[in-house]
PDB file of C-alpha atoms in Angstrom:
ATOM      1  CA  MET A   1      91.946  90.220 101.220  1.00 91.00           C
ATOM      2  CA  ILE A   2      90.751  88.481 104.173  1.00 94.00           C
ATOM      3  CA  THR A   3      92.923  88.332 107.422  1.00 95.00           C
ATOM      4  CA  LEU A   4      93.382  85.605 109.533  1.00 95.00           C
ATOM      5  CA  ARG A   5      94.344  86.749 112.969  1.00 96.00           C
ATOM      6  CA  MET A   6      95.927  83.753 114.680  1.00 96.00           C
ATOM      7  CA  THR A   7      96.664  82.894 118.179  1.00 96.00           C
ATOM      8  CA  GLN A   8     100.301  81.649 118.739  1.00 96.00           C
ATOM      9  CA  SER A   9      99.402  78.246 119.168  1.00 95.00           C
ATOM     10  CA  LEU A  10      97.628  78.407 115.708  1.00 95.00           C
ATOM     11  CA  LEU A  11     100.441  80.174 114.082  1.00 95.00           C
ATOM     12  CA  LYS A  12     102.672  77.516 115.444  1.00 95.00           C
ATOM     13  CA  ASP A  13     100.324  74.539 114.291  1.00 94.00           C
ATOM     14  CA  MET A  14     100.210  75.799 111.083  1.00 94.00           C
ATOM     15  CA  LYS A  15     103.915  76.714 110.617  1.00 93.00           C
ATOM     16  CA  ALA A  16     103.023  80.510 109.528  1.00 92.00           C
ATOM     17  CA  LYS A  17     104.712  83.937 109.640  1.00 93.00           C
ATOM     18  CA  PRO A  18     102.551  86.797 110.111  1.00 93.00           C
ATOM     19  CA  ASP A  19     102.631  89.428 107.576  1.00 88.00           C
ATOM     20  CA  GLU A  20     102.570  92.993 108.159  1.00 76.00           C
ATOM     21  CA  GLN A  21      99.528  94.287 106.154  1.00 75.00           C
ATOM     22  CA  ALA A  22      96.218  93.218 107.373  1.00 71.00           C
ATOM     23  CA  ALA A  23      92.653  93.819 106.724  1.00 77.00           C
ATOM     24  CA  ASP A  24      90.143  95.477 109.672  1.00 74.00           C
ATOM     25  CA  GLY A  25      86.650  95.067 110.250  1.00 86.00           C
ATOM     26  CA  LEU A  26      84.239  92.452 107.973  1.00 93.00           C
ATOM     27  CA  TYR A  27      87.420  91.215 106.455  1.00 94.00           C
ATOM     28  CA  SER A  28      89.142  90.338 109.338  1.00 95.00           C
ATOM     29  CA  TRP A  29      89.063  86.851 111.340  1.00 97.00           C
ATOM     30  CA  HIS A  30      90.669  85.391 114.883  1.00 97.00           C
ATOM     31  CA  ALA A  31      91.229  82.340 114.629  1.00 97.00           C
ATOM     32  CA  ASN A  32      92.020  79.711 117.111  1.00 96.00           C
ATOM     33  CA  ILE A  33      92.374  76.015 118.015  1.00 95.00           C
ATOM     34  CA  ILE A  34      89.671  74.035 120.031  1.00 92.00           C
ATOM     35  CA  LYS A  35      89.310  70.425 121.001  1.00 88.00           C
ATOM     36  CA  LEU A  36      86.142  68.830 120.911  1.00 82.00           C
ATOM     37  CA  ASN A  37      85.835  65.053 121.621  1.00 80.00           C
ATOM     38  CA  ASN A  38      89.897  65.089 121.681  1.00 82.00           C
ATOM     39  CA  ARG A  39      89.638  66.330 117.800  1.00 85.00           C
ATOM     40  CA  LYS A  40      91.258  69.529 116.669  1.00 91.00           C
ATOM     41  CA  GLN A  41      89.002  72.157 115.449  1.00 92.00           C
ATOM     42  CA  ILE A  42      89.622  75.532 114.257  1.00 96.00           C
ATOM     43  CA  LEU A  43      87.339  78.259 115.341  1.00 96.00           C
ATOM     44  CA  LEU A  44      87.122  81.586 113.461  1.00 97.00           C
ATOM     45  CA  VAL A  45      85.259  84.582 114.804  1.00 97.00           C
ATOM     46  CA  ASN A  46      84.647  87.613 112.367  1.00 97.00           C
ATOM     47  CA  ASP A  47      86.318  90.932 114.315  1.00 95.00           C
ATOM     48  CA  GLU A  48      83.165  93.191 113.371  1.00 94.00           C
ATOM     49  CA  THR A  49      80.120  91.016 113.602  1.00 95.00           C
ATOM     50  CA  LEU A  50      81.384  87.888 115.652  1.00 95.00           C
ATOM     51  CA  LEU A  51      80.081  85.565 113.542  1.00 96.00           C
ATOM     52  CA  CYS A  52      81.819  82.035 114.081  1.00 96.00           C
ATOM     53  CA  LEU A  53      82.943  79.172 112.034  1.00 97.00           C
ATOM     54  CA  PHE A  54      84.295  75.404 112.976  1.00 94.00           C
ATOM     55  CA  LEU A  55      86.313  73.971 110.737  1.00 95.00           C
ATOM     56  CA  GLU A  56      87.242  70.462 111.087  1.00 91.00           C
ATOM     57  CA  GLY A  57      89.829  67.862 109.555  1.00 89.00           C
ATOM     58  CA  ILE A  58      92.720  70.213 109.063  1.00 92.00           C
ATOM     59  CA  ARG A  59      96.091  69.113 110.340  1.00 90.00           C
ATOM     60  CA  ALA A  60      99.300  70.899 111.325  1.00 90.00           C
ATOM     61  CA  GLY A  61     100.977  72.985 108.390  1.00 90.00           C
ATOM     62  CA  GLN A  62      97.808  72.877 106.148  1.00 93.00           C
ATOM     63  CA  LEU A  63      97.409  76.469 105.666  1.00 93.00           C
ATOM     64  CA  ASP A  64      96.236  76.130 101.976  1.00 93.00           C
ATOM     65  CA  LYS A  65      93.647  73.889 103.264  1.00 96.00           C
ATOM     66  CA  LEU A  66      92.522  75.756 106.119  1.00 95.00           C
ATOM     67  CA  GLN A  67      91.760  78.974 103.702  1.00 95.00           C
ATOM     68  CA  SER A  68      89.906  76.571 101.302  1.00 96.00           C
ATOM     69  CA  ALA A  69      87.782  75.227 103.971  1.00 97.00           C
ATOM     70  CA  PHE A  70      87.169  78.273 105.312  1.00 97.00           C
ATOM     71  CA  VAL A  71      85.834  79.845 102.300  1.00 97.00           C
ATOM     72  CA  GLN A  72      83.818  76.854 101.308  1.00 97.00           C
ATOM     73  CA  THR A  73      82.434  76.481 104.898  1.00 97.00           C
ATOM     74  CA  LEU A  74      81.308  80.088 104.800  1.00 97.00           C
ATOM     75  CA  ARG A  75      79.640  79.895 101.557  1.00 97.00           C
ATOM     76  CA  GLU A  76      77.781  77.034 102.752  1.00 97.00           C
ATOM     77  CA  TYR A  77      76.441  78.524 105.909  1.00 97.00           C
ATOM     78  CA  LEU A  78      75.640  81.934 104.454  1.00 96.00           C
ATOM     79  CA  LEU A  79      73.596  80.435 101.783  1.00 96.00           C
ATOM     80  CA  GLN A  80      72.113  78.135 104.280  1.00 95.00           C
ATOM     81  CA  GLN A  81      70.748  81.168 105.781  1.00 95.00           C
ATOM     82  CA  LYS A  82      68.961  82.677 102.971  1.00 93.00           C
ATOM     83  CA  LEU A  83      71.361  85.420 102.736  1.00 93.00           C
ATOM     84  CA  GLU A  84      71.506  86.818  99.017  1.00 91.00           C
ATOM     85  CA  GLU A  85      73.682  84.859  96.975  1.00 93.00           C
ATOM     86  CA  ARG A  86      75.283  88.052  95.169  1.00 91.00           C
ATOM     87  CA  ALA A  87      76.064  89.715  98.601  1.00 91.00           C
ATOM     88  CA  VAL A  88      77.893  86.615  99.533  1.00 94.00           C
ATOM     89  CA  SER A  89      79.857  86.042  95.969  1.00 93.00           C
ATOM     90  CA  LEU A  90      80.939  89.905  96.382  1.00 91.00           C
ATOM     91  CA  TYR A  91      82.280  89.151  99.704  1.00 93.00           C
ATOM     92  CA  LEU A  92      83.934  86.312  98.924  1.00 94.00           C
ATOM     93  CA  GLU A  93      85.651  87.758  95.453  1.00 92.00           C
ATOM     94  CA  GLU A  94      88.151  89.312  98.656  1.00 84.00           C
ATOM     95  CA  ALA A  95      89.100  85.588  99.767  1.00 85.00           C
ATOM     96  CA  THR A  96      91.076  85.240  96.778  1.00 89.00           C
ATOM     97  CA  THR A  97      94.060  86.408  98.954  1.00 91.00           C
ATOM     98  CA  PHE A  98      94.585  85.916 102.633  1.00 93.00           C
ATOM     99  CA  SER A  99      96.898  87.593 104.950  1.00 94.00           C
ATOM    100  CA  ILE A 100      98.121  86.050 108.272  1.00 95.00           C
ATOM    101  CA  ALA A 101      98.215  88.085 111.237  1.00 94.00           C
ATOM    102  CA  LYS A 102      98.775  87.966 115.150  1.00 94.00           C
ATOM    103  CA  THR A 103      95.622  88.393 117.382  1.00 94.00           C
ATOM    104  CA  ASN A 104      94.736  92.019 117.943  1.00 91.00           C
ATOM    105  CA  SER A 105      91.529  92.147 120.044  1.00 90.00           C
ATOM    106  CA  ARG A 106      90.961  90.923 123.329  1.00 92.00           C
ATOM    107  CA  SER A 107      87.183  91.301 123.030  1.00 92.00           C
ATOM    108  CA  VAL A 108      87.147  88.967 120.244  1.00 93.00           C
ATOM    109  CA  ILE A 109      89.464  86.584 122.091  1.00 93.00           C
ATOM    110  CA  GLY A 110      87.165  86.608 124.935  1.00 92.00           C
ATOM    111  CA  THR A 111      84.367  85.868 122.684  1.00 91.00           C
ATOM    112  CA  MET A 112      86.267  82.757 120.982  1.00 92.00           C
ATOM    113  CA  THR A 113      86.780  81.428 124.647  1.00 91.00           C
ATOM    114  CA  GLU A 114      83.033  82.045 125.420  1.00 90.00           C
ATOM    115  CA  ILE A 115      82.166  79.912 122.453  1.00 87.00           C
ATOM    116  CA  SER A 116      84.618  77.348 123.374  1.00 85.00           C
ATOM    117  CA  PHE A 117      82.904  76.945 126.796  1.00 82.00           C
ATOM    118  CA  PHE A 118      79.804  76.270 125.018  1.00 78.00           C
ATOM    119  CA  GLN A 119      80.833  74.100 122.878  1.00 73.00           C
ATOM    120  CA  ARG A 120      78.672  70.856 122.058  1.00 67.00           C
ATOM    121  CA  ASP A 121      78.747  67.913 119.494  1.00 67.00           C
ATOM    122  CA  ASP A 122      74.926  66.660 119.411  1.00 70.00           C
ATOM    123  CA  PHE A 123      74.140  68.266 116.095  1.00 75.00           C
ATOM    124  CA  ALA A 124      73.561  66.428 113.227  1.00 70.00           C
ATOM    125  CA  HIS A 125      75.521  68.480 110.681  1.00 76.00           C
ATOM    126  CA  PRO A 126      78.393  70.681 111.353  1.00 78.00           C
ATOM    127  CA  LEU A 127      76.479  73.495 109.837  1.00 84.00           C
ATOM    128  CA  ASP A 128      73.595  73.302 112.500  1.00 84.00           C
ATOM    129  CA  ARG A 129      76.430  73.812 115.320  1.00 83.00           C
ATOM    130  CA  ILE A 130      77.552  77.254 113.294  1.00 86.00           C
ATOM    131  CA  GLY A 131      74.106  78.270 113.146  1.00 88.00           C
ATOM    132  CA  TYR A 132      73.382  77.608 116.936  1.00 86.00           C
ATOM    133  CA  HIS A 133      76.391  79.673 118.140  1.00 86.00           C
ATOM    134  CA  ASN A 134      75.508  82.688 115.488  1.00 89.00           C
ATOM    135  CA  ARG A 135      72.047  82.834 117.238  1.00 87.00           C
ATOM    136  CA  ILE A 136      73.062  83.514 120.478  1.00 86.00           C
ATOM    137  CA  ILE A 137      73.048  86.974 121.488  1.00 81.00           C
ATOM    138  CA  ARG A 138      76.493  88.895 122.226  1.00 82.00           C
ATOM    139  CA  LYS A 139      76.475  91.854 124.117  1.00 79.00           C
ATOM    140  CA  PRO A 140      79.792  93.599 122.392  1.00 79.00           C
ATOM    141  CA  LEU A 141      77.211  93.534 119.249  1.00 78.00           C
ATOM    142  CA  ASN A 142      74.536  95.640 121.322  1.00 82.00           C
ATOM    143  CA  TYR A 143      72.662  92.662 122.135  1.00 83.00           C
ATOM    144  CA  ASP A 144      72.352  91.384 118.442  1.00 88.00           C
ATOM    145  CA  ARG A 145      72.792  88.319 117.012  1.00 91.00           C
ATOM    146  CA  PRO A 146      75.902  87.737 115.097  1.00 94.00           C
ATOM    147  CA  ILE A 147      74.076  86.347 111.826  1.00 94.00           C
ATOM    148  CA  GLU A 148      72.099  89.437 111.675  1.00 94.00           C
ATOM    149  CA  ALA A 149      74.993  91.755 112.310  1.00 93.00           C
ATOM    150  CA  PHE A 150      76.605  90.167 109.511  1.00 95.00           C
ATOM    151  CA  GLN A 151      73.763  90.241 106.977  1.00 94.00           C
ATOM    152  CA  LYS A 152      73.496  93.770 107.925  1.00 94.00           C
ATOM    153  CA  ALA A 153      77.138  94.325 107.384  1.00 93.00           C
ATOM    154  CA  LEU A 154      77.091  92.532 104.154  1.00 92.00           C
ATOM    155  CA  TRP A 155      74.246  94.323 102.965  1.00 90.00           C
ATOM    156  CA  LEU A 156      76.367  97.607 103.512  1.00 91.00           C
ATOM    157  CA  ASN A 157      79.488  96.425 101.870  1.00 85.00           C
ATOM    158  CA  MET A 158      77.402  95.366  98.849  1.00 83.00           C
ATOM    159  CA  LYS A 159      75.628  98.929  98.886  1.00 85.00           C
ATOM    160  CA  ALA A 160      79.197 100.426  99.260  1.00 85.00           C
ATOM    161  CA  ARG A 161      80.827  98.634  96.451  1.00 78.00           C
ATOM    162  CA  ALA A 162      77.927  99.546  94.183  1.00 75.00           C
ATOM    163  CA  GLY A 163      78.455 102.921  94.376  1.00 71.00           C
ATOM    164  CA  GLY A 164      75.309 103.706  96.360  1.00 57.00           C
TER     165      GLY A 164
END
């Protein structure tokens, strides 16, 4: 199960009620609404690795569309970054169910705020913008890049699920 930890503004916009059960770490993502050129976008940041995604074209109350766009964008981005397809598929098996929760990490919210400050729209493809933000070194990750931290965590997750 993947947990989307939404800010109050996003919970209100999506007309969602938070659940009590929630995943932690690699399967937990913080989500917030940001604006770029007066267009609403949803910024998602992984709790453990600070990997970020941007979703466009999701309107108020379209929670199902948000979930399907999240899975599709994450798959496309990770495969574009040459991550092993088996590891990506194994991770996304958990994306069949979602739980909604309130935010619980000021550190992740601070990272989201920082990402939104450096938001630009001069990229040819939306995945290029995601790649730009995930190649920036982050202090909470011991000065690692989010994509590299996610790749390591994905590999450890795959190894743990394989039993060895």
